[in-house]
Amino acid sequence: MNAKTNKDTTAGAPQAPQQDTPQSSPAAPGKVADKVADIAAATTMPEAAHDYPGDTAPGPRRGEDPAAPLRMHPRKMIPSLRALADEDRATAKKARASWQMFTIMAEFIEATEYLSEVRPAVSIYGSARLNEESPYYAKTVDIARLFSDAGFAVISGGGPGIMEAANKGAHAGKSASVGLNIELPHEQRGNPYQDISMRFRHFFTRKVSFVKNSDAFIVMPGGFGTLDELAEVLTLVQTGKSRHVPIVMVGSTFWHGLLEWFRHTLLPMGVISPGDLDIMKVVDDPHDALEAVYAFYETRETDAAIPSKEEMFYL
């Protein structure tokens, strides 16, 4: 199939493949083929090939000599929203996306309103499933109380378990107890120890609020959510996309396996650098967690213990 024929082809009539065109496996009969036909019928194809990104791209095929004459690849049908024949459907999709955008903006604005002046602050991450019977619950209460009495507002996810313990300890102390609650189908219910309670629909606006407003992170034992939060903070610090703040992991026994995997798998493969292991510190005693944060800011190169507000907006 030459380039001119390919350009004039419309979505309504599939062309028979030529010998120089890589053939894909035939569509399965029945419902799959009908569904593909329905999708094709619901879209209109622009006349110009460049209306779709990557629609028709010149270049050597895989395995070809790069010096060989360029040939046009077969057109790929990659419809955009404006290509939908059903205008009502396209409008409804845009309206839903616009409304979601405004809810995201509202969450960022509200978080800025309530949290921008709550400084300094420490975020405490941990599992929602570790209740008062867990030794880590009591340890979290002690850590939060120490930080609160030392002048740090304490930010948690606002739910049960370790989050509740963090708010409980902070609520009994001198500084603010903050809960960034998330709407979930299970597990998440607000605890009663929050001086400032916010509710988020979107995980990523909540995560930004944690990172933007925290001058230190205390990571208690937890599951996938806690690991996600830890990995995100490590990545932001490693890549320089956020301020370099102390990351203190509590519970050497719990974190031992993960740290050994970092040292003996990730590091030898070269996917992290030796200095990346220095981003975090592991402690067991609540007082050591507070001292680790103090030590970080006492030894940092800048004279300011807490970064300026201008730096805060760069996460």
mmCIF file of C-alpha atoms in Angstrom:
data_model
loop_
_atom_site.group_PDB
_atom_site.id
_atom_site.type_symbol
_atom_site.label_atom_id
_atom_site.label_comp_id
_atom_site.label_asym_id
_atom_site.label_seq_id
_atom_site.Cartn_x
_atom_site.Cartn_y
_atom_site.Cartn_z
ATOM 1 C CA MET A 1 0.000 0.000 0.000
ATOM 2 C CA ASN A 2 1.577 3.314 -1.037
ATOM 3 C CA ALA A 3 1.436 6.519 0.963
ATOM 4 C CA LYS A 4 -1.224 8.193 -1.229
ATOM 5 C CA THR A 5 -3.635 5.285 -1.004
ATOM 6 C CA ASN A 6 -3.068 5.087 2.742
ATOM 7 C CA LYS A 7 -3.827 8.778 3.210
ATOM 8 C CA ASP A 8 -7.120 8.627 1.322
ATOM 9 C CA THR A 9 -8.414 5.610 3.227
ATOM 10 C CA THR A 10 -11.412 6.318 5.484
ATOM 11 C CA ALA A 11 -12.549 4.527 8.621
ATOM 12 C CA GLY A 12 -15.598 3.022 6.950
ATOM 13 C CA ALA A 13 -13.878 0.525 4.657
ATOM 14 C CA PRO A 14 -10.909 -1.492 5.911
ATOM 15 C CA GLN A 15 -8.291 -2.090 3.221
ATOM 16 C CA ALA A 16 -6.834 -5.488 2.365
ATOM 17 C CA PRO A 17 -3.225 -5.676 3.614
ATOM 18 C CA GLN A 18 -0.450 -5.676 1.056
ATOM 19 C CA GLN A 19 2.678 -7.799 1.192
ATOM 20 C CA ASP A 20 4.850 -5.038 2.691
ATOM 21 C CA THR A 21 2.380 -4.387 5.537
ATOM 22 C CA PRO A 22 2.798 -6.336 8.807
ATOM 23 C CA GLN A 23 -0.383 -8.280 9.364
ATOM 24 C CA SER A 24 -1.974 -8.557 12.769
ATOM 25 C CA SER A 25 -3.818 -11.631 13.910
ATOM 26 C CA PRO A 26 -7.400 -11.741 12.546
ATOM 27 C CA ALA A 27 -10.174 -10.439 14.787
ATOM 28 C CA ALA A 28 -12.119 -13.084 16.638
ATOM 29 C CA PRO A 29 -15.579 -13.702 15.136
ATOM 30 C CA GLY A 30 -18.786 -12.793 16.885
ATOM 31 C CA LYS A 31 -18.974 -10.245 19.665
ATOM 32 C CA VAL A 32 -15.376 -8.997 19.426
ATOM 33 C CA ALA A 33 -15.670 -8.216 15.716
ATOM 34 C CA ASP A 34 -19.070 -6.575 16.250
ATOM 35 C CA LYS A 35 -17.652 -4.436 19.047
ATOM 36 C CA VAL A 36 -14.758 -3.264 16.871
ATOM 37 C CA ALA A 37 -17.232 -2.389 14.128
ATOM 38 C CA ASP A 38 -19.362 -0.414 16.596
ATOM 39 C CA ILE A 39 -16.346 1.561 17.769
ATOM 40 C CA ALA A 40 -15.332 2.339 14.192
ATOM 41 C CA ALA A 41 -18.874 3.427 13.330
ATOM 42 C CA ALA A 42 -18.975 5.809 16.304
ATOM 43 C CA THR A 43 -15.960 7.766 15.093
ATOM 44 C CA THR A 44 -15.160 9.893 12.093
ATOM 45 C CA MET A 45 -11.742 9.983 10.509
ATOM 46 C CA PRO A 46 -10.161 13.385 9.733
ATOM 47 C CA GLU A 47 -9.108 13.881 6.165
ATOM 48 C CA ALA A 48 -5.531 14.804 6.935
ATOM 49 C CA ALA A 49 -3.256 12.090 8.207
ATOM 50 C CA HIS A 50 -1.572 14.459 10.661
ATOM 51 C CA ASP A 51 -4.849 15.037 12.556
ATOM 52 C CA TYR A 52 -3.981 12.024 14.709
ATOM 53 C CA PRO A 53 -0.648 11.928 16.553
ATOM 54 C CA GLY A 54 1.390 9.072 15.169
ATOM 55 C CA ASP A 55 -1.277 8.388 12.555
ATOM 56 C CA THR A 56 1.126 7.879 9.670
ATOM 57 C CA ALA A 57 4.819 8.084 10.436
ATOM 58 C CA PRO A 58 7.681 7.703 7.982
ATOM 59 C CA GLY A 59 10.701 5.746 9.062
ATOM 60 C CA PRO A 60 12.506 2.421 8.774
ATOM 61 C CA ARG A 61 10.746 -0.628 10.134
ATOM 62 C CA ARG A 62 12.226 -2.760 12.864
ATOM 63 C CA GLY A 63 15.198 -4.682 11.445
ATOM 64 C CA GLU A 64 15.469 -2.525 8.327
ATOM 65 C CA ASP A 65 18.541 -0.634 7.239
ATOM 66 C CA PRO A 66 18.141 2.986 8.491
ATOM 67 C CA ALA A 67 19.693 4.139 5.218
ATOM 68 C CA ALA A 68 16.927 2.488 3.172
ATOM 69 C CA PRO A 69 14.304 4.740 1.511
ATOM 70 C CA LEU A 70 11.560 5.798 3.919
ATOM 71 C CA ARG A 71 8.186 4.116 3.665
ATOM 72 C CA MET A 72 4.924 5.230 5.243
ATOM 73 C CA HIS A 73 3.646 2.981 8.025
ATOM 74 C CA PRO A 74 0.034 1.845 7.881
ATOM 75 C CA ARG A 75 -2.382 4.368 9.324
ATOM 76 C CA LYS A 76 -3.341 3.776 12.945
ATOM 77 C CA MET A 77 -6.820 4.828 13.968
ATOM 78 C CA ILE A 78 -6.321 6.753 17.234
ATOM 79 C CA PRO A 79 -9.497 8.815 17.635
ATOM 80 C CA SER A 80 -9.636 11.946 19.743
ATOM 81 C CA LEU A 81 -12.693 13.204 21.590
ATOM 82 C CA ARG A 82 -13.427 15.709 18.835
ATOM 83 C CA ALA A 83 -13.617 12.819 16.362
ATOM 84 C CA LEU A 84 -16.711 11.315 18.007
ATOM 85 C CA ALA A 85 -19.717 11.408 15.695
ATOM 86 C CA ASP A 86 -22.057 11.520 18.703
ATOM 87 C CA GLU A 87 -21.801 15.143 19.857
ATOM 88 C CA ASP A 88 -23.933 14.555 22.963
ATOM 89 C CA ARG A 89 -21.590 11.796 24.106
ATOM 90 C CA ALA A 90 -18.535 14.004 23.532
ATOM 91 C CA THR A 91 -20.139 16.897 25.413
ATOM 92 C CA ALA A 92 -21.026 14.664 28.366
ATOM 93 C CA LYS A 93 -17.437 13.391 28.583
ATOM 94 C CA LYS A 94 -16.081 16.958 28.550
ATOM 95 C CA ALA A 95 -18.578 18.052 31.199
ATOM 96 C CA ARG A 96 -17.595 15.209 33.532
ATOM 97 C CA ALA A 97 -13.887 15.967 33.046
ATOM 98 C CA SER A 98 -14.472 19.687 33.671
ATOM 99 C CA TRP A 99 -16.419 19.045 36.868
ATOM 100 C CA GLN A 100 -13.702 16.700 38.125
ATOM 101 C CA MET A 101 -11.096 19.364 37.408
ATOM 102 C CA PHE A 102 -12.993 21.880 39.546
ATOM 103 C CA THR A 103 -13.284 19.422 42.459
ATOM 104 C CA ILE A 104 -9.511 18.872 42.269
ATOM 105 C CA MET A 105 -8.887 22.620 42.275
ATOM 106 C CA ALA A 106 -11.223 23.041 45.252
ATOM 107 C CA GLU A 107 -9.300 20.438 47.254
ATOM 108 C CA PHE A 108 -5.970 22.157 46.561
ATOM 109 C CA ILE A 109 -7.377 25.558 47.517
ATOM 110 C CA GLU A 110 -8.932 24.265 50.731
ATOM 111 C CA ALA A 111 -5.718 22.505 51.727
ATOM 112 C CA THR A 112 -3.746 25.701 51.147
ATOM 113 C CA GLU A 113 -6.263 27.702 53.189
ATOM 114 C CA TYR A 114 -6.105 25.449 56.233
ATOM 115 C CA LEU A 115 -2.547 24.096 56.182
ATOM 116 C CA SER A 116 -0.182 26.692 54.725
ATOM 117 C CA GLU A 117 0.358 28.399 58.102
ATOM 118 C CA VAL A 118 0.536 25.207 60.174
ATOM 119 C CA ARG A 119 4.341 25.132 60.515
ATOM 120 C CA PRO A 120 6.516 23.310 61.282
ATOM 121 C CA ALA A 121 4.754 20.019 60.701
ATOM 122 C CA VAL A 122 5.574 16.321 60.625
ATOM 123 C CA SER A 123 3.568 13.675 58.777
ATOM 124 C CA ILE A 124 3.155 10.230 60.277
ATOM 125 C CA TYR A 125 2.352 7.344 57.917
ATOM 126 C CA GLY A 126 1.228 3.868 58.953
ATOM 127 C CA SER A 127 -1.369 1.146 58.665
ATOM 128 C CA ALA A 128 -5.072 1.677 59.340
ATOM 129 C CA ARG A 129 -5.261 -1.944 60.518
ATOM 130 C CA LEU A 130 -2.924 -1.781 63.513
ATOM 131 C CA ASN A 131 -5.220 -1.130 66.476
ATOM 132 C CA GLU A 132 -4.574 -0.412 70.150
ATOM 133 C CA GLU A 133 -3.410 -3.988 70.744
ATOM 134 C CA SER A 134 -0.398 -3.443 68.507
ATOM 135 C CA PRO A 135 2.799 -2.214 70.179
ATOM 136 C CA TYR A 136 3.246 0.129 67.219
ATOM 137 C CA TYR A 137 0.016 1.925 68.144
ATOM 138 C CA ALA A 138 1.332 2.903 71.564
ATOM 139 C CA LYS A 139 4.706 3.807 70.093
ATOM 140 C CA THR A 140 3.016 6.090 67.560
ATOM 141 C CA VAL A 141 1.089 7.859 70.336
ATOM 142 C CA ASP A 142 4.379 8.522 72.136
ATOM 143 C CA ILE A 143 6.102 9.778 68.979
ATOM 144 C CA ALA A 144 3.240 12.116 68.115
ATOM 145 C CA ARG A 145 3.123 13.497 71.647
ATOM 146 C CA LEU A 146 6.857 14.174 71.627
ATOM 147 C CA PHE A 147 6.681 16.049 68.334
ATOM 148 C CA SER A 148 3.575 17.970 69.372
ATOM 149 C CA ASP A 149 5.166 19.123 72.625
ATOM 150 C CA ALA A 150 8.311 20.067 70.677
ATOM 151 C CA GLY A 151 6.260 22.466 68.538
ATOM 152 C CA PHE A 152 5.513 20.322 65.482
ATOM 153 C CA ALA A 153 1.983 20.034 64.150
ATOM 154 C CA VAL A 154 1.289 16.358 63.433
ATOM 155 C CA ILE A 155 -0.401 15.363 60.158
ATOM 156 C CA SER A 156 -1.917 11.927 59.624
ATOM 157 C CA GLY A 157 -4.399 10.337 57.250
ATOM 158 C CA GLY A 158 -7.169 10.946 59.771
ATOM 159 C CA GLY A 159 -8.365 7.343 59.889
ATOM 160 C CA PRO A 160 -8.073 4.485 62.388
ATOM 161 C CA GLY A 161 -5.023 2.469 63.424
ATOM 162 C CA ILE A 162 -1.656 4.220 63.262
ATOM 163 C CA MET A 163 -3.349 7.354 61.915
ATOM 164 C CA GLU A 164 -5.575 7.510 64.979
ATOM 165 C CA ALA A 165 -2.589 6.964 67.261
ATOM 166 C CA ALA A 166 -0.761 9.870 65.603
ATOM 167 C CA ASN A 167 -3.709 12.221 66.036
ATOM 168 C CA LYS A 168 -4.302 10.988 69.574
ATOM 169 C CA GLY A 169 -0.763 11.757 70.686
ATOM 170 C CA ALA A 170 -0.738 15.146 68.970
ATOM 171 C CA HIS A 171 -4.172 16.080 70.311
ATOM 172 C CA ALA A 172 -2.889 15.566 73.859
ATOM 173 C CA GLY A 173 0.168 17.713 73.141
ATOM 174 C CA LYS A 174 0.713 21.430 72.604
ATOM 175 C CA SER A 175 0.491 21.603 68.799
ATOM 176 C CA ALA A 176 -2.185 20.999 66.183
ATOM 177 C CA SER A 177 -3.434 17.534 65.292
ATOM 178 C CA VAL A 178 -4.296 17.403 61.575
ATOM 179 C CA GLY A 179 -6.185 14.694 59.705
ATOM 180 C CA LEU A 180 -6.232 14.439 55.900
ATOM 181 C CA ASN A 181 -9.124 12.015 55.462
ATOM 182 C CA ILE A 182 -9.822 10.122 52.233
ATOM 183 C CA GLU A 183 -13.137 8.736 51.047
ATOM 184 C CA LEU A 184 -12.758 4.940 50.775
ATOM 185 C CA PRO A 185 -15.279 2.098 50.516
ATOM 186 C CA HIS A 186 -13.754 0.485 53.615
ATOM 187 C CA GLU A 187 -11.290 1.111 56.461
ATOM 188 C CA GLN A 188 -11.421 4.890 56.413
ATOM 189 C CA ARG A 189 -13.467 6.523 59.165
ATOM 190 C CA GLY A 190 -12.426 9.747 60.790
ATOM 191 C CA ASN A 191 -10.954 9.486 64.271
ATOM 192 C CA PRO A 192 -12.070 11.897 67.027
ATOM 193 C CA TYR A 193 -8.611 13.345 67.773
ATOM 194 C CA GLN A 194 -8.347 15.906 64.958
ATOM 195 C CA ASP A 195 -8.055 19.647 65.572
ATOM 196 C CA ILE A 196 -8.101 20.223 61.817
ATOM 197 C CA SER A 197 -10.016 17.677 59.761
ATOM 198 C CA MET A 198 -10.061 17.704 55.967
ATOM 199 C CA ARG A 199 -11.726 15.281 53.576
ATOM 200 C CA PHE A 200 -10.388 14.411 50.113
ATOM 201 C CA ARG A 201 -11.973 12.575 47.208
ATOM 202 C CA HIS A 202 -8.733 12.270 45.254
ATOM 203 C CA PHE A 203 -5.646 10.442 46.466
ATOM 204 C CA PHE A 204 -3.180 12.604 44.569
ATOM 205 C CA THR A 205 -4.428 15.932 45.961
ATOM 206 C CA ARG A 206 -4.177 14.400 49.424
ATOM 207 C CA LYS A 207 -0.627 13.191 48.723
ATOM 208 C CA VAL A 208 0.430 16.628 47.509
ATOM 209 C CA SER A 209 -1.005 18.152 50.690
ATOM 210 C CA PHE A 210 1.063 15.755 52.800
ATOM 211 C CA VAL A 211 4.316 16.460 50.993
ATOM 212 C CA LYS A 212 3.846 20.194 50.537
ATOM 213 C CA ASN A 213 3.106 20.853 54.197
ATOM 214 C CA SER A 214 5.521 18.486 55.955
ATOM 215 C CA ASP A 215 8.996 19.228 57.249
ATOM 216 C CA ALA A 216 9.660 15.608 58.241
ATOM 217 C CA PHE A 217 8.126 12.171 57.674
ATOM 218 C CA ILE A 218 7.788 9.424 60.250
ATOM 219 C CA VAL A 219 6.971 6.078 58.634
ATOM 220 C CA MET A 220 5.487 3.437 60.902
ATOM 221 C CA PRO A 221 4.797 -0.176 59.796
ATOM 222 C CA GLY A 222 2.037 -0.512 57.233
ATOM 223 C CA GLY A 223 0.794 -2.191 54.080
ATOM 224 C CA PHE A 224 0.512 -1.179 50.439
ATOM 225 C CA GLY A 225 -0.725 2.344 51.226
ATOM 226 C CA THR A 226 2.169 3.030 53.577
ATOM 227 C CA LEU A 227 4.680 1.588 51.111
ATOM 228 C CA ASP A 228 3.185 3.766 48.379
ATOM 229 C CA GLU A 229 3.548 6.885 50.526
ATOM 230 C CA LEU A 230 7.112 5.960 51.500
ATOM 231 C CA ALA A 231 8.136 5.258 47.896
ATOM 232 C CA GLU A 232 6.627 8.522 46.722
ATOM 233 C CA VAL A 233 8.500 10.624 49.288
ATOM 234 C CA LEU A 234 11.759 8.778 48.569
ATOM 235 C CA THR A 235 11.312 9.378 44.843
ATOM 236 C CA LEU A 236 10.551 13.081 45.242
ATOM 237 C CA VAL A 237 13.617 13.618 47.433
ATOM 238 C CA GLN A 238 15.853 11.414 45.249
ATOM 239 C CA THR A 239 14.903 13.268 42.054
ATOM 240 C CA GLY A 240 15.066 16.705 43.632
ATOM 241 C CA LYS A 241 11.406 17.428 42.922
ATOM 242 C CA SER A 242 10.741 18.164 46.586
ATOM 243 C CA ARG A 243 12.622 19.659 49.489
ATOM 244 C CA HIS A 244 15.134 17.377 51.179
ATOM 245 C CA VAL A 245 13.473 16.580 54.488
ATOM 246 C CA PRO A 246 14.162 13.838 57.054
ATOM 247 C CA ILE A 247 12.484 10.477 56.457
ATOM 248 C CA VAL A 248 12.507 8.377 59.622
ATOM 249 C CA MET A 249 11.348 4.748 59.484
ATOM 250 C CA VAL A 250 10.345 3.329 62.866
ATOM 251 C CA GLY A 251 10.798 -0.388 63.556
ATOM 252 C CA SER A 252 14.099 -1.910 62.480
ATOM 253 C CA THR A 253 12.712 -5.455 62.572
ATOM 254 C CA PHE A 254 9.762 -4.573 60.362
ATOM 255 C CA TRP A 255 11.799 -2.635 57.772
ATOM 256 C CA HIS A 256 14.819 -4.970 57.745
ATOM 257 C CA GLY A 257 13.726 -7.064 54.762
ATOM 258 C CA LEU A 258 12.899 -4.051 52.591
ATOM 259 C CA LEU A 259 16.186 -2.323 53.376
ATOM 260 C CA GLU A 260 18.146 -5.505 52.660
ATOM 261 C CA TRP A 261 16.400 -5.718 49.286
ATOM 262 C CA PHE A 262 17.436 -2.126 48.610
ATOM 263 C CA ARG A 263 21.075 -2.901 49.492
ATOM 264 C CA HIS A 264 21.495 -6.323 47.903
ATOM 265 C CA THR A 265 19.184 -6.141 44.888
ATOM 266 C CA LEU A 266 18.511 -2.559 43.795
ATOM 267 C CA LEU A 267 21.967 -1.176 44.563
ATOM 268 C CA PRO A 268 24.006 -3.902 42.761
ATOM 269 C CA MET A 269 21.736 -3.563 39.723
ATOM 270 C CA GLY A 270 22.502 0.143 39.596
ATOM 271 C CA VAL A 271 18.865 1.246 39.740
ATOM 272 C CA ILE A 272 19.581 3.308 42.871
ATOM 273 C CA SER A 273 22.758 5.085 43.997
ATOM 274 C CA PRO A 274 24.660 4.454 47.242
ATOM 275 C CA GLY A 275 23.701 7.913 48.459
ATOM 276 C CA ASP A 276 19.994 7.101 48.058
ATOM 277 C CA LEU A 277 20.221 4.817 51.076
ATOM 278 C CA ASP A 278 21.147 7.839 53.182
ATOM 279 C CA ILE A 279 17.829 9.546 52.456
ATOM 280 C CA MET A 280 16.131 7.499 55.199
ATOM 281 C CA LYS A 281 17.031 6.675 58.775
ATOM 282 C CA VAL A 282 15.756 3.731 60.845
ATOM 283 C CA VAL A 283 15.079 4.006 64.578
ATOM 284 C CA ASP A 284 13.190 2.071 67.229
ATOM 285 C CA ASP A 285 12.804 4.477 70.141
ATOM 286 C CA PRO A 286 10.322 7.415 69.994
ATOM 287 C CA HIS A 287 12.934 9.834 71.355
ATOM 288 C CA ASP A 288 15.362 8.737 68.636
ATOM 289 C CA ALA A 289 12.783 9.690 65.992
ATOM 290 C CA LEU A 290 12.621 13.248 67.339
ATOM 291 C CA GLU A 291 16.401 13.440 67.700
ATOM 292 C CA ALA A 292 16.855 12.255 64.098
ATOM 293 C CA VAL A 293 14.764 15.178 62.858
ATOM 294 C CA TYR A 294 16.641 17.647 65.048
ATOM 295 C CA ALA A 295 19.975 16.248 63.884
ATOM 296 C CA PHE A 296 18.973 16.567 60.244
ATOM 297 C CA TYR A 297 18.205 20.267 60.500
ATOM 298 C CA GLU A 298 21.198 20.993 62.728
ATOM 299 C CA THR A 299 23.648 19.502 60.242
ATOM 300 C CA ARG A 300 22.139 20.725 56.977
ATOM 301 C CA GLU A 301 24.198 23.235 55.041
ATOM 302 C CA THR A 302 21.700 26.087 55.121
ATOM 303 C CA ASP A 303 21.299 28.204 58.213
ATOM 304 C CA ALA A 304 17.504 28.074 58.078
ATOM 305 C CA ALA A 305 16.046 25.143 59.990
ATOM 306 C CA ILE A 306 12.801 25.370 58.016
ATOM 307 C CA PRO A 307 12.864 26.252 54.278
ATOM 308 C CA SER A 308 11.305 29.498 53.110
ATOM 309 C CA LYS A 309 7.714 29.695 51.850
ATOM 310 C CA GLU A 310 8.959 30.063 48.286
ATOM 311 C CA GLU A 311 10.552 26.617 48.540
ATOM 312 C CA MET A 312 7.343 25.144 49.931
ATOM 313 C CA PHE A 313 5.533 25.686 46.657
ATOM 314 C CA TYR A 314 8.145 23.552 44.924
ATOM 315 C CA LEU A 315 6.904 20.639 47.046
#
